[in-house]
PDB file of C-alpha atoms in Angstrom:
ATOM      1  CA  UNK E   1      49.805-137.265 -87.561  1.00 59.00           C
ATOM      2  CA  UNK E   2      51.305-135.515 -84.534  1.00 64.00           C
ATOM      3  CA  UNK E   3      53.152-132.254 -84.945  1.00 65.00           C
ATOM      4  CA  UNK E   4      55.611-130.424 -82.709  1.00 66.00           C
ATOM      5  CA  UNK E   5      55.749-126.776 -81.749  1.00 68.00           C
ATOM      6  CA  UNK E   6      58.222-124.894 -83.974  1.00 66.00           C
ATOM      7  CA  UNK E   7      59.290-122.765 -80.975  1.00 64.00           C
ATOM      8  CA  UNK E   8      59.919-125.248 -78.147  1.00 65.00           C
ATOM      9  CA  UNK E   9      60.018-128.494 -80.099  1.00 65.00           C
ATOM     10  CA  UNK E  10      57.550-130.233 -77.784  1.00 66.00           C
ATOM     11  CA  UNK E  11      54.192-131.748 -78.668  1.00 67.00           C
ATOM     12  CA  UNK E  12      50.906-130.081 -77.819  1.00 62.00           C
ATOM     13  CA  UNK E  13      49.245-132.875 -75.878  1.00 59.00           C
ATOM     14  CA  UNK E  14      46.281-130.915 -74.535  1.00 55.00           C
ATOM     15  CA  UNK E  15      43.863-132.444 -77.103  1.00 48.00           C
ATOM     16  CA  UNK E  16      45.039-135.419 -79.097  1.00 54.00           C
ATOM     17  CA  UNK E  17      41.551-136.783 -79.907  1.00 53.00           C
ATOM     18  CA  UNK E  18      41.396-136.179 -83.618  1.00 55.00           C
ATOM     19  CA  UNK E  19      38.722-137.199 -86.073  1.00 54.00           C
ATOM     20  CA  UNK E  20      40.850-140.201 -87.063  1.00 58.00           C
ATOM     21  CA  UNK E  21      39.190-142.554 -84.572  1.00 59.00           C
ATOM     22  CA  UNK E  22      35.734-141.299 -85.670  1.00 53.00           C
ATOM     23  CA  UNK E  23      36.612-141.947 -89.308  1.00 60.00           C
ATOM     24  CA  UNK E  24      37.901-145.412 -88.399  1.00 61.00           C
ATOM     25  CA  UNK E  25      34.594-146.312 -86.713  1.00 58.00           C
ATOM     26  CA  UNK E  26      32.681-145.093 -89.764  1.00 63.00           C
ATOM     27  CA  UNK E  27      34.828-147.185 -92.073  1.00 61.00           C
ATOM     28  CA  UNK E  28      35.068-150.289 -89.884  1.00 62.00           C
ATOM     29  CA  UNK E  29      31.786-150.811 -87.975  1.00 61.00           C
ATOM     30  CA  UNK E  30      31.459-153.124 -84.981  1.00 62.00           C
ATOM     31  CA  UNK E  31      30.037-155.926 -87.104  1.00 58.00           C
ATOM     32  CA  UNK E  32      31.904-157.797 -89.840  1.00 69.00           C
ATOM     33  CA  UNK E  33      31.576-156.302 -93.295  1.00 70.00           C
ATOM     34  CA  UNK E  34      33.715-156.684 -96.388  1.00 77.00           C
ATOM     35  CA  UNK E  35      36.270-153.843 -96.837  1.00 76.00           C
ATOM     36  CA  UNK E  36      36.504-152.019-100.083  1.00 81.00           C
ATOM     37  CA  UNK E  37      39.820-151.306-101.775  1.00 84.00           C
ATOM     38  CA  UNK E  38      39.598-147.638-100.734  1.00 84.00           C
ATOM     39  CA  UNK E  39      38.967-148.620 -97.123  1.00 80.00           C
ATOM     40  CA  UNK E  40      42.029-150.884 -97.132  1.00 83.00           C
ATOM     41  CA  UNK E  41      44.182-148.068 -98.543  1.00 87.00           C
ATOM     42  CA  UNK E  42      42.896-145.709 -95.885  1.00 84.00           C
ATOM     43  CA  UNK E  43      43.639-148.186 -93.099  1.00 85.00           C
ATOM     44  CA  UNK E  44      47.138-148.832 -94.444  1.00 88.00           C
ATOM     45  CA  UNK E  45      47.891-145.098 -94.554  1.00 88.00           C
ATOM     46  CA  UNK E  46      46.441-144.655 -91.082  1.00 86.00           C
ATOM     47  CA  UNK E  47      48.673-147.403 -89.673  1.00 88.00           C
ATOM     48  CA  UNK E  48      51.723-145.675 -91.155  1.00 90.00           C
ATOM     49  CA  UNK E  49      50.668-142.367 -89.569  1.00 87.00           C
ATOM     50  CA  UNK E  50      50.153-144.020 -86.181  1.00 88.00           C
ATOM     51  CA  UNK E  51      53.587-145.659 -86.338  1.00 90.00           C
ATOM     52  CA  UNK E  52      55.117-142.263 -87.140  1.00 88.00           C
ATOM     53  CA  UNK E  53      53.259-140.779 -84.170  1.00 85.00           C
ATOM     54  CA  UNK E  54      54.724-143.484 -81.904  1.00 88.00           C
ATOM     55  CA  UNK E  55      58.222-142.676 -83.183  1.00 89.00           C
ATOM     56  CA  UNK E  56      57.665-138.971 -82.442  1.00 85.00           C
ATOM     57  CA  UNK E  57      56.352-139.772 -78.964  1.00 87.00           C
ATOM     58  CA  UNK E  58      59.328-142.043 -78.243  1.00 89.00           C
ATOM     59  CA  UNK E  59      61.707-139.255 -79.256  1.00 86.00           C
ATOM     60  CA  UNK E  60      59.849-136.816 -77.012  1.00 85.00           C
ATOM     61  CA  UNK E  61      59.978-139.274 -74.086  1.00 88.00           C
ATOM     62  CA  UNK E  62      63.755-139.617 -74.460  1.00 87.00           C
ATOM     63  CA  UNK E  63      64.158-135.856 -74.713  1.00 85.00           C
ATOM     64  CA  UNK E  64      62.014-135.242 -71.659  1.00 86.00           C
ATOM     65  CA  UNK E  65      63.887-137.975 -69.763  1.00 86.00           C
ATOM     66  CA  UNK E  66      67.186-136.209 -70.411  1.00 85.00           C
ATOM     67  CA  UNK E  67      65.634-132.909 -69.375  1.00 86.00           C
ATOM     68  CA  UNK E  68      64.261-134.436 -66.172  1.00 88.00           C
ATOM     69  CA  UNK E  69      67.677-135.895 -65.346  1.00 88.00           C
ATOM     70  CA  UNK E  70      69.292-132.490 -65.831  1.00 87.00           C
ATOM     71  CA  UNK E  71      66.615-130.861 -63.707  1.00 88.00           C
ATOM     72  CA  UNK E  72      67.130-133.389 -60.902  1.00 91.00           C
ATOM     73  CA  UNK E  73      70.889-132.801 -60.969  1.00 92.00           C
ATOM     74  CA  UNK E  74      70.350-129.036 -60.864  1.00 91.00           C
ATOM     75  CA  UNK E  75      67.978-129.453 -57.911  1.00 92.00           C
ATOM     76  CA  UNK E  76      70.528-131.627 -56.101  1.00 93.00           C
ATOM     77  CA  UNK E  77      73.208-128.958 -56.592  1.00 93.00           C
ATOM     78  CA  UNK E  78      70.903-126.302 -55.183  1.00 93.00           C
ATOM     79  CA  UNK E  79      70.078-128.480 -52.164  1.00 93.00           C
ATOM     80  CA  UNK E  80      73.788-129.019 -51.550  1.00 91.00           C
ATOM     81  CA  UNK E  81      74.378-125.274 -51.757  1.00 90.00           C
ATOM     82  CA  UNK E  82      71.593-124.684 -49.227  1.00 92.00           C
ATOM     83  CA  UNK E  83      73.174-127.197 -46.812  1.00 89.00           C
ATOM     84  CA  UNK E  84      76.551-125.526 -47.271  1.00 84.00           C
ATOM     85  CA  UNK E  85      75.081-122.099 -46.472  1.00 87.00           C
ATOM     86  CA  UNK E  86      73.266-123.479 -43.425  1.00 86.00           C
ATOM     87  CA  UNK E  87      76.409-125.182 -42.130  1.00 80.00           C
ATOM     88  CA  UNK E  88      78.283-121.889 -42.342  1.00 79.00           C
ATOM     89  CA  UNK E  89      75.721-120.467 -39.913  1.00 83.00           C
ATOM     90  CA  UNK E  90      76.453-123.195 -37.316  1.00 80.00           C
ATOM     91  CA  UNK E  91      78.066-122.015 -34.036  1.00 82.00           C
ATOM     92  CA  UNK E  92      81.111-124.234 -34.608  1.00 77.00           C
ATOM     93  CA  UNK E  93      82.295-121.868 -37.337  1.00 79.00           C
ATOM     94  CA  UNK E  94      82.632-119.115 -34.766  1.00 83.00           C
ATOM     95  CA  UNK E  95      84.963-121.162 -32.542  1.00 87.00           C
ATOM     96  CA  UNK E  96      88.610-120.060 -32.541  1.00 90.00           C
ATOM     97  CA  UNK E  97      91.042-122.496 -34.128  1.00 90.00           C
ATOM     98  CA  UNK E  98      92.712-122.985 -30.729  1.00 92.00           C
ATOM     99  CA  UNK E  99      89.456-124.295 -29.224  1.00 92.00           C
ATOM    100  CA  UNK E 100      88.922-126.673 -32.141  1.00 91.00           C
ATOM    101  CA  UNK E 101      92.500-127.923 -31.752  1.00 93.00           C
ATOM    102  CA  UNK E 102      91.841-128.568 -28.054  1.00 92.00           C
ATOM    103  CA  UNK E 103      88.638-130.475 -28.861  1.00 90.00           C
ATOM    104  CA  UNK E 104      90.435-132.661 -31.411  1.00 90.00           C
ATOM    105  CA  UNK E 105      93.338-133.298 -29.029  1.00 90.00           C
ATOM    106  CA  UNK E 106      91.080-134.253 -26.100  1.00 89.00           C
ATOM    107  CA  UNK E 107      88.979-136.539 -28.286  1.00 86.00           C
ATOM    108  CA  UNK E 108      92.064-138.247 -29.699  1.00 83.00           C
ATOM    109  CA  UNK E 109      93.546-138.754 -26.212  1.00 80.00           C
ATOM    110  CA  UNK E 110      90.397-140.674 -25.222  1.00 74.00           C
ATOM    111  CA  UNK E 111      90.453-142.828 -28.341  1.00 61.00           C
ATOM    112  CA  UNK E 112      91.329-146.523 -28.006  1.00 63.00           C
ATOM    113  CA  UNK E 113      90.718-147.544 -31.605  1.00 62.00           C
ATOM    114  CA  UNK E 114      93.414-148.577 -34.016  1.00 61.00           C
ATOM    115  CA  UNK E 115      95.242-145.538 -35.386  1.00 62.00           C
ATOM    116  CA  UNK E 116      95.597-147.307 -38.711  1.00 68.00           C
ATOM    117  CA  UNK E 117      91.844-147.862 -39.010  1.00 70.00           C
ATOM    118  CA  UNK E 118      90.610-144.871 -41.018  1.00 65.00           C
ATOM    119  CA  UNK E 119      86.963-145.634 -40.153  1.00 67.00           C
ATOM    120  CA  UNK E 120      87.354-145.325 -36.376  1.00 74.00           C
ATOM    121  CA  UNK E 121      90.576-143.456 -35.559  1.00 82.00           C
ATOM    122  CA  UNK E 122      89.527-140.104 -34.079  1.00 86.00           C
ATOM    123  CA  UNK E 123      92.296-137.902 -35.559  1.00 88.00           C
ATOM    124  CA  UNK E 124      91.613-139.317 -38.998  1.00 88.00           C
ATOM    125  CA  UNK E 125      87.826-139.008 -38.709  1.00 88.00           C
ATOM    126  CA  UNK E 126      87.915-135.479 -37.280  1.00 89.00           C
ATOM    127  CA  UNK E 127      90.308-134.344 -39.997  1.00 90.00           C
ATOM    128  CA  UNK E 128      87.586-135.139 -42.535  1.00 88.00           C
ATOM    129  CA  UNK E 129      84.734-133.192 -40.909  1.00 85.00           C
ATOM    130  CA  UNK E 130      85.209-130.066 -43.014  1.00 82.00           C
ATOM    131  CA  UNK E 131      87.958-127.865 -44.447  1.00 85.00           C
ATOM    132  CA  UNK E 132      88.265-125.853 -41.245  1.00 86.00           C
ATOM    133  CA  UNK E 133      88.624-128.885 -38.986  1.00 89.00           C
ATOM    134  CA  UNK E 134      90.993-130.556 -41.417  1.00 92.00           C
ATOM    135  CA  UNK E 135      93.289-127.533 -41.501  1.00 93.00           C
ATOM    136  CA  UNK E 136      93.288-127.351 -37.703  1.00 93.00           C
ATOM    137  CA  UNK E 137      93.832-131.112 -37.290  1.00 93.00           C
ATOM    138  CA  UNK E 138      96.734-131.203 -39.744  1.00 94.00           C
ATOM    139  CA  UNK E 139      98.413-128.234 -38.075  1.00 93.00           C
ATOM    140  CA  UNK E 140      98.089-129.762 -34.573  1.00 93.00           C
ATOM    141  CA  UNK E 141     100.677-132.396 -33.660  1.00 93.00           C
ATOM    142  CA  UNK E 142      99.225-133.784 -30.433  1.00 92.00           C
ATOM    143  CA  UNK E 143      96.308-135.820 -31.895  1.00 90.00           C
ATOM    144  CA  UNK E 144      98.716-137.737 -34.118  1.00 92.00           C
ATOM    145  CA  UNK E 145     101.255-138.507 -31.378  1.00 90.00           C
ATOM    146  CA  UNK E 146      99.209-141.263 -29.740  1.00 88.00           C
ATOM    147  CA  UNK E 147      99.524-144.421 -31.821  1.00 86.00           C
ATOM    148  CA  UNK E 148      97.601-147.607 -31.184  1.00 85.00           C
ATOM    149  CA  UNK E 149      98.630-150.236 -33.727  1.00 82.00           C
ATOM    150  CA  UNK E 150      96.571-153.419 -33.857  1.00 80.00           C
ATOM    151  CA  UNK E 151      98.110-155.975 -36.196  1.00 74.00           C
ATOM    152  CA  UNK E 152      95.847-158.862 -35.178  1.00 71.00           C
ATOM    153  CA  UNK E 153      92.861-158.160 -37.417  1.00 61.00           C
ATOM    154  CA  UNK E 154      93.658-160.729 -40.116  1.00 58.00           C
ATOM    155  CA  UNK E 155      93.751-160.522 -43.882  1.00 53.00           C
ATOM    156  CA  UNK E 156      90.622-158.389 -44.185  1.00 58.00           C
ATOM    157  CA  UNK E 157      92.441-155.503 -42.476  1.00 60.00           C
ATOM    158  CA  UNK E 158      96.147-155.816 -43.330  1.00 58.00           C
ATOM    159  CA  UNK E 159      98.799-153.662 -41.696  1.00 61.00           C
ATOM    160  CA  UNK E 160      99.110-150.315 -43.476  1.00 72.00           C
ATOM    161  CA  UNK E 161     102.679-148.979 -43.024  1.00 76.00           C
ATOM    162  CA  UNK E 162     101.945-145.897 -45.125  1.00 81.00           C
ATOM    163  CA  UNK E 163      99.261-144.825 -42.630  1.00 83.00           C
ATOM    164  CA  UNK E 164     101.673-145.308 -39.743  1.00 86.00           C
ATOM    165  CA  UNK E 165     104.151-143.094 -41.582  1.00 89.00           C
ATOM    166  CA  UNK E 166     101.426-140.473 -42.072  1.00 90.00           C
ATOM    167  CA  UNK E 167     100.751-140.338 -38.330  1.00 91.00           C
ATOM    168  CA  UNK E 168     104.470-140.129 -37.547  1.00 92.00           C
ATOM    169  CA  UNK E 169     104.929-137.279 -40.017  1.00 93.00           C
ATOM    170  CA  UNK E 170     101.927-135.335 -38.723  1.00 93.00           C
ATOM    171  CA  UNK E 171     103.067-135.684 -35.107  1.00 92.00           C
ATOM    172  CA  UNK E 172     106.154-133.668 -36.080  1.00 91.00           C
ATOM    173  CA  UNK E 173     108.709-133.627 -33.223  1.00 91.00           C
ATOM    174  CA  UNK E 174     106.612-134.041 -30.073  1.00 92.00           C
ATOM    175  CA  UNK E 175     106.906-137.129 -27.788  1.00 91.00           C
ATOM    176  CA  UNK E 176     105.122-140.277 -28.921  1.00 90.00           C
ATOM    177  CA  UNK E 177     102.926-142.704 -27.038  1.00 89.00           C
ATOM    178  CA  UNK E 178     102.920-146.012 -28.919  1.00 88.00           C
ATOM    179  CA  UNK E 179     100.969-149.207 -28.286  1.00 86.00           C
ATOM    180  CA  UNK E 180     101.637-152.240 -30.474  1.00 84.00           C
ATOM    181  CA  UNK E 181      99.290-155.214 -30.327  1.00 82.00           C
ATOM    182  CA  UNK E 182     100.618-157.821 -32.734  1.00 78.00           C
ATOM    183  CA  UNK E 183     100.595-161.560 -33.197  1.00 73.00           C
ATOM    184  CA  UNK E 184     103.001-161.298 -36.135  1.00 72.00           C
ATOM    185  CA  UNK E 185     106.517-160.185 -36.861  1.00 71.00           C
ATOM    186  CA  UNK E 186     106.738-156.431 -36.233  1.00 77.00           C
ATOM    187  CA  UNK E 187     109.647-155.700 -38.597  1.00 78.00           C
ATOM    188  CA  UNK E 188     107.494-153.394 -40.754  1.00 80.00           C
ATOM    189  CA  UNK E 189     106.387-151.456 -37.690  1.00 82.00           C
ATOM    190  CA  UNK E 190     109.916-151.338 -36.286  1.00 81.00           C
ATOM    191  CA  UNK E 191     111.329-149.955 -39.531  1.00 83.00           C
ATOM    192  CA  UNK E 192     108.831-147.080 -39.427  1.00 86.00           C
ATOM    193  CA  UNK E 193     109.418-146.352 -35.740  1.00 85.00           C
ATOM    194  CA  UNK E 194     113.217-146.589 -35.698  1.00 84.00           C
ATOM    195  CA  UNK E 195     113.857-143.024 -37.011  1.00 87.00           C
ATOM    196  CA  UNK E 196     111.531-141.726 -34.264  1.00 87.00           C
ATOM    197  CA  UNK E 197     112.852-143.746 -31.301  1.00 84.00           C
ATOM    198  CA  UNK E 198     114.250-140.632 -29.640  1.00 86.00           C
ATOM    199  CA  UNK E 199     110.675-139.295 -29.382  1.00 90.00           C
ATOM    200  CA  UNK E 200     109.174-142.338 -27.650  1.00 87.00           C
ATOM    201  CA  UNK E 201     107.648-141.348 -24.311  1.00 87.00           C
ATOM    202  CA  UNK E 202     105.426-144.359 -23.634  1.00 86.00           C
ATOM    203  CA  UNK E 203     105.799-147.770 -25.247  1.00 84.00           C
ATOM    204  CA  UNK E 204     103.370-150.627 -24.679  1.00 85.00           C
ATOM    205  CA  UNK E 205     104.032-153.929 -26.430  1.00 81.00           C
ATOM    206  CA  UNK E 206     101.584-156.838 -26.553  1.00 82.00           C
ATOM    207  CA  UNK E 207     103.507-159.368 -28.598  1.00 75.00           C
ATOM    208  CA  UNK E 208     103.770-163.013 -29.508  1.00 73.00           C
ATOM    209  CA  UNK E 209     107.032-164.836 -30.064  1.00 66.00           C
ATOM    210  CA  UNK E 210     107.551-163.633 -33.682  1.00 63.00           C
ATOM    211  CA  UNK E 211     107.444-160.018 -32.549  1.00 63.00           C
ATOM    212  CA  UNK E 212     110.158-160.506 -29.938  1.00 65.00           C
ATOM    213  CA  UNK E 213     112.796-160.913 -32.641  1.00 63.00           C
ATOM    214  CA  UNK E 214     112.562-157.214 -33.434  1.00 63.00           C
ATOM    215  CA  UNK E 215     112.090-156.078 -29.842  1.00 63.00           C
ATOM    216  CA  UNK E 216     115.749-155.685 -28.869  1.00 60.00           C
ATOM    217  CA  UNK E 217     116.340-153.467 -31.911  1.00 60.00           C
ATOM    218  CA  UNK E 218     113.198-151.454 -31.262  1.00 60.00           C
ATOM    219  CA  UNK E 219     114.134-150.533 -27.688  1.00 58.00           C
ATOM    220  CA  UNK E 220     117.838-149.997 -28.313  1.00 57.00           C
ATOM    221  CA  UNK E 221     117.806-146.250 -27.714  1.00 65.00           C
ATOM    222  CA  UNK E 222     114.964-144.228 -26.240  1.00 71.00           C
ATOM    223  CA  UNK E 223     116.261-141.275 -24.197  1.00 75.00           C
ATOM    224  CA  UNK E 224     112.772-139.842 -23.545  1.00 78.00           C
ATOM    225  CA  UNK E 225     111.006-143.082 -22.672  1.00 81.00           C
ATOM    226  CA  UNK E 226     109.376-142.978 -19.240  1.00 84.00           C
ATOM    227  CA  UNK E 227     106.988-145.942 -19.366  1.00 83.00           C
ATOM    228  CA  UNK E 228     107.523-149.365 -20.928  1.00 79.00           C
ATOM    229  CA  UNK E 229     104.861-152.054 -20.724  1.00 82.00           C
ATOM    230  CA  UNK E 230     105.577-155.508 -22.109  1.00 78.00           C
ATOM    231  CA  UNK E 231     103.121-158.381 -22.433  1.00 79.00           C
ATOM    232  CA  UNK E 232     104.253-161.598 -24.131  1.00 73.00           C
ATOM    233  CA  UNK E 233     102.195-164.527 -25.345  1.00 68.00           C
ATOM    234  CA  UNK E 234     103.896-167.703 -26.482  1.00 56.00           C
ATOM    235  CA  UNK E 235     104.396-171.402 -25.992  1.00 41.00           C
ATOM    236  CA  UNK E 236     106.623-173.232 -23.519  1.00 40.00           C
ATOM    237  CA  UNK E 237     107.265-170.174 -21.405  1.00 40.00           C
ATOM    238  CA  UNK E 238     106.410-171.937 -18.168  1.00 39.00           C
ATOM    239  CA  UNK E 239     104.115-170.836 -15.365  1.00 40.00           C
ATOM    240  CA  UNK E 240     102.657-167.365 -15.564  1.00 39.00           C
ATOM    241  CA  UNK E 241     104.847-164.947 -13.702  1.00 40.00           C
ATOM    242  CA  UNK E 242     103.282-162.172 -11.662  1.00 40.00           C
ATOM    243  CA  UNK E 243     103.433-158.646 -12.964  1.00 37.00           C
ATOM    244  CA  UNK E 244     106.706-157.088 -11.838  1.00 37.00           C
ATOM    245  CA  UNK E 245     107.548-153.450 -11.639  1.00 36.00           C
ATOM    246  CA  UNK E 246     110.918-151.743 -11.578  1.00 33.00           C
ATOM    247  CA  UNK E 247     111.035-148.008 -11.012  1.00 33.00           C
ATOM    248  CA  UNK E 248     113.655-145.406 -10.322  1.00 31.00           C
ATOM    249  CA  UNK E 249     113.535-141.683  -9.754  1.00 29.00           C
ATOM    250  CA  UNK E 250     117.231-141.039 -10.188  1.00 28.00           C
ATOM    251  CA  UNK E 251     119.140-140.537 -13.447  1.00 31.00           C
ATOM    252  CA  UNK E 252     120.992-143.593 -14.639  1.00 29.00           C
ATOM    253  CA  UNK E 253     123.203-144.311 -17.608  1.00 37.00           C
ATOM    254  CA  UNK E 254     124.464-147.734 -18.525  1.00 38.00           C
ATOM    255  CA  UNK E 255     123.172-151.193 -19.265  1.00 35.00           C
ATOM    256  CA  UNK E 256     120.344-152.923 -17.467  1.00 39.00           C
ATOM    257  CA  UNK E 257     119.981-156.623 -18.133  1.00 37.00           C
ATOM    258  CA  UNK E 258     116.981-158.847 -17.582  1.00 39.00           C
ATOM    259  CA  UNK E 259     118.669-160.221 -14.446  1.00 33.00           C
ATOM    260  CA  UNK E 260     118.261-156.828 -12.811  1.00 36.00           C
ATOM    261  CA  UNK E 261     114.550-157.107 -13.556  1.00 38.00           C
ATOM    262  CA  UNK E 262     114.397-160.582 -11.996  1.00 35.00           C
ATOM    263  CA  UNK E 263     112.657-162.067 -15.012  1.00 36.00           C
ATOM    264  CA  UNK E 264     115.251-164.721 -15.894  1.00 33.00           C
ATOM    265  CA  UNK E 265     112.613-167.471 -15.723  1.00 35.00           C
ATOM    266  CA  UNK E 266     110.741-165.858 -18.632  1.00 38.00           C
ATOM    267  CA  UNK E 267     112.324-167.631 -21.577  1.00 37.00           C
ATOM    268  CA  UNK E 268     110.433-165.531 -24.137  1.00 36.00           C
ATOM    269  CA  UNK E 269     112.045-162.334 -22.883  1.00 39.00           C
ATOM    270  CA  UNK E 270     115.559-163.500 -23.704  1.00 37.00           C
ATOM    271  CA  UNK E 271     115.264-161.498 -26.926  1.00 36.00           C
ATOM    272  CA  UNK E 272     115.655-158.359 -24.797  1.00 40.00           C
ATOM    273  CA  UNK E 273     118.533-159.722 -22.743  1.00 38.00           C
ATOM    274  CA  UNK E 274     120.267-156.373 -22.511  1.00 38.00           C
ATOM    275  CA  UNK E 275     118.987-152.893 -23.256  1.00 42.00           C
ATOM    276  CA  UNK E 276     120.698-149.514 -23.212  1.00 41.00           C
ATOM    277  CA  UNK E 277     119.085-147.048 -20.785  1.00 42.00           C
ATOM    278  CA  UNK E 278     120.171-143.420 -20.993  1.00 41.00           C
ATOM    279  CA  UNK E 279     119.017-140.055 -19.693  1.00 38.00           C
ATOM    280  CA  UNK E 280     116.179-141.381 -17.539  1.00 39.00           C
ATOM    281  CA  UNK E 281     114.722-139.114 -14.891  1.00 39.00           C
ATOM    282  CA  UNK E 282     111.969-141.643 -14.201  1.00 42.00           C
ATOM    283  CA  UNK E 283     111.355-145.135 -15.512  1.00 44.00           C
ATOM    284  CA  UNK E 284     108.541-147.592 -15.064  1.00 46.00           C
ATOM    285  CA  UNK E 285     108.601-151.099 -16.444  1.00 48.00           C
ATOM    286  CA  UNK E 286     105.619-153.443 -16.408  1.00 48.00           C
ATOM    287  CA  UNK E 287     106.259-157.001 -17.606  1.00 49.00           C
ATOM    288  CA  UNK E 288     103.988-159.988 -17.842  1.00 50.00           C
ATOM    289  CA  UNK E 289     103.876-163.251 -19.738  1.00 47.00           C
ATOM    290  CA  UNK E 290     101.057-165.599 -20.654  1.00 48.00           C
ATOM    291  CA  UNK E 291     101.016-169.100 -22.054  1.00 43.00           C
ATOM    292  CA  UNK E 292      98.690-170.092 -24.845  1.00 37.00           C
TER     293      UNK E 292
END
């Protein structure tokens, strides 16, 4: 029968060939012979010993398996610690926070992916590089001030108003550049943007008819807006009108109606019949319509 070491509790497996197999061959030769009663008793006892040995081996296998799992986890922790130490030696750690902030801002300004897509939006991705970059990204307003909202991705990627609110909060008080591409009602977006209308610098709207219902409320008051681009898709609008541009370099306060823009033939734009314009030093309006 197998025995374990009293110190470590493991089996000594260096030489497990005992005399048991030799005794078995002496008792049971290779040719058939009748077994005596003593031989049967010996075989029965030997079977019991072998079964006990199997139980001991099974216990040792389980114990060693647990030990191997712990050893693998310990090795993985050490490898992670090595990678952490190596990363601290990278040149990026010696960059001043101001340079990192500039890198994040420039990368975000070149980004055309949906701000509410956490897999591709540059400010979001760069804020998860490491603790240093995250701290810099969260303390820098500019990367979060450029919002591209795509609400046309279907049910697999529903609109996430809480993410929009996160970007608005992180942009603090600086001017906003907002692009909305939606084939749905934009009430949820409008509700989030309304408290920040005074910060809108650039507004680009690519809407269908449902989104126009909220448009007049959305553009009711934007004292810092300098560029407004509007693209409308809908039915029964009539022939496509050419892109028209209205610009002014002089301050103007008052009401500007769609008749001043010469877009009265665009039935879909009636939702923005009249808009308040205040405190403009420069305005640019780009309007277009498409039939589908």
